[in-house]
Short mmCIF file of C-alpha atoms in Angstrom, two decimals:
data_model
loop_
_atom_site.label_atom_id
_atom_site.label_comp_id
_atom_site.label_asym_id
_atom_site.label_seq_id
_atom_site.Cartn_x
_atom_site.Cartn_y
_atom_site.Cartn_z
CA MET A 11 11.81 -2.29 8.24
CA ASP A 12 9.37 -4.81 6.78
CA ASP A 13 7.12 -4.04 3.82
CA GLU A 14 3.84 -4.03 5.76
CA LYS A 15 5.20 -1.54 8.29
CA GLN A 16 6.52 0.80 5.57
CA LEU A 17 3.21 0.58 3.72
CA GLY A 18 1.36 1.54 6.89
CA ILE A 19 3.68 4.46 7.56
CA ASN A 20 3.15 5.75 4.02
CA ILE A 21 -0.64 5.48 4.31
CA ARG A 22 -0.57 7.26 7.68
CA GLU A 23 1.53 10.11 6.28
CA LEU A 24 -0.81 10.55 3.30
CA ARG A 25 -3.83 10.52 5.63
CA LYS A 26 -2.29 13.15 7.88
CA LEU A 27 -1.36 15.33 4.91
CA ARG A 28 -5.07 15.40 4.10
CA LEU A 29 -5.89 16.29 7.72
CA LEU A 30 -7.99 13.17 8.18
CA THR A 31 -8.28 11.16 11.36
CA GLN A 32 -8.16 7.38 11.24
CA ASP A 33 -11.87 7.41 12.03
CA GLU A 34 -12.64 9.71 9.11
CA LEU A 35 -10.56 7.62 6.71
CA ALA A 36 -12.22 4.43 7.94
CA GLU A 37 -15.71 5.90 7.53
CA ARG A 38 -15.06 7.26 4.03
CA ALA A 39 -13.43 4.01 2.89
CA GLY A 40 -16.07 1.79 4.48
CA PHE A 41 -13.63 0.05 6.83
CA SER A 42 -13.55 -0.32 10.57
CA LEU A 43 -11.36 1.98 12.63
CA GLN A 44 -9.55 -1.14 13.88
CA HIS A 45 -8.71 -2.22 10.33
CA VAL A 46 -7.30 1.20 9.36
CA GLY A 47 -5.26 1.27 12.57
CA ASP A 48 -3.93 -2.23 11.93
CA ILE A 49 -2.93 -1.27 8.37
CA GLU A 50 -1.13 1.87 9.55
CA ARG A 51 0.76 -0.11 12.21
CA GLY A 52 1.76 -2.80 9.70
CA LYS A 53 -0.32 -5.42 11.52
CA ALA A 54 -2.71 -6.04 8.60
CA ASN A 55 -1.94 -6.95 5.03
CA PRO A 56 -4.49 -5.03 2.94
CA THR A 57 -5.99 -6.52 -0.20
CA LEU A 58 -5.77 -4.84 -3.57
CA SER A 59 -9.41 -3.74 -3.30
CA CYS A 60 -8.64 -2.22 0.11
CA LEU A 61 -5.64 -0.33 -1.27
CA LEU A 62 -7.70 0.89 -4.22
CA LYS A 63 -10.40 2.22 -1.90
CA LEU A 64 -7.87 3.92 0.38
CA ALA A 65 -6.18 5.48 -2.66
CA GLU A 66 -9.54 6.74 -3.91
CA VAL A 67 -10.40 8.32 -0.55
CA LEU A 68 -6.92 9.86 -0.20
CA ASN A 69 -6.94 10.94 -3.86
CA VAL A 70 -3.61 9.28 -4.66
CA ALA A 71 -2.39 6.47 -6.89
CA VAL A 72 -1.92 3.10 -5.20
CA SER A 73 1.75 3.32 -6.20
CA ASP A 74 2.08 6.34 -3.87
CA PHE A 75 1.68 3.93 -0.95
CA PHE A 76 4.93 2.20 -1.95
CA VAL A 77 7.27 5.16 -2.52
CA GLN A 78 9.95 5.53 0.13
CA LYS A 79 10.99 9.07 1.03
CA ASP A 80 14.59 8.55 -0.06
CA GLN A 81 13.60 7.12 -3.45
CA ALA A 82 13.27 9.12 -6.61
CA PRO A 83 10.29 8.18 -8.79
CA LEU A 84 11.15 5.46 -11.30
CA ASP A 85 10.47 5.39 -15.01
CA ASP A 86 8.64 2.41 -16.55
CA GLU A 87 11.85 0.41 -17.07
CA GLY A 88 12.97 1.09 -13.50
CA ILE A 89 9.62 -0.10 -12.16
CA ARG A 90 9.79 -3.21 -14.33
CA GLN A 91 13.30 -4.01 -13.07
CA CYS A 92 12.31 -3.48 -9.42
CA LEU A 93 9.36 -5.85 -9.84
CA LEU A 94 11.52 -8.48 -11.51
CA ASP A 95 14.11 -8.19 -8.73
CA PHE A 96 11.36 -8.49 -6.13
CA ILE A 97 9.82 -11.55 -7.75
CA GLY A 98 13.24 -13.18 -8.04
CA LYS A 99 13.87 -12.79 -4.28
CA ALA A 100 10.32 -13.17 -2.96
CA GLY A 101 9.29 -15.93 -0.63
CA LYS A 102 6.04 -17.86 -0.83
CA LYS A 103 4.04 -15.27 1.18
CA HIS A 104 5.05 -12.32 -1.01
CA LEU A 105 4.67 -14.30 -4.23
CA SER A 106 1.13 -15.20 -3.19
CA ILE A 107 0.32 -11.55 -2.48
CA PHE A 108 1.89 -10.44 -5.75
CA TYR A 109 -0.07 -13.07 -7.68
CA THR A 110 -3.31 -11.93 -6.03
CA LEU A 111 -2.57 -8.35 -7.06
CA TYR A 112 -1.79 -9.51 -10.57
CA LYS A 113 -5.06 -11.46 -10.87
CA GLY A 114 -7.01 -8.43 -9.60
CA MET A 115 -5.51 -6.19 -12.26
CA ARG A 116 -6.12 -8.44 -15.29
#
């Protein structure tokens, strides 16, 4: 499964756990219903600011969007190693996204 699709599935599950419809999430986050639907289906690649707003509305950390069900939470060193592994294998598209996230967090 690709990263965008897994991200969308995770966001959908968190939304449903909070008993929100896509329309309610879109309204609270200030996005269109189409955009929220596209994110949840893995058809849109949300920006860092979009993920931050969704996390705020859902009352979760942005990192919660990236946890897979079969994964145990990682400690700081585990996270660091995962990121280094990802960067080492990433193609141009993912490196560009990662760099954008990095710039937004500085």
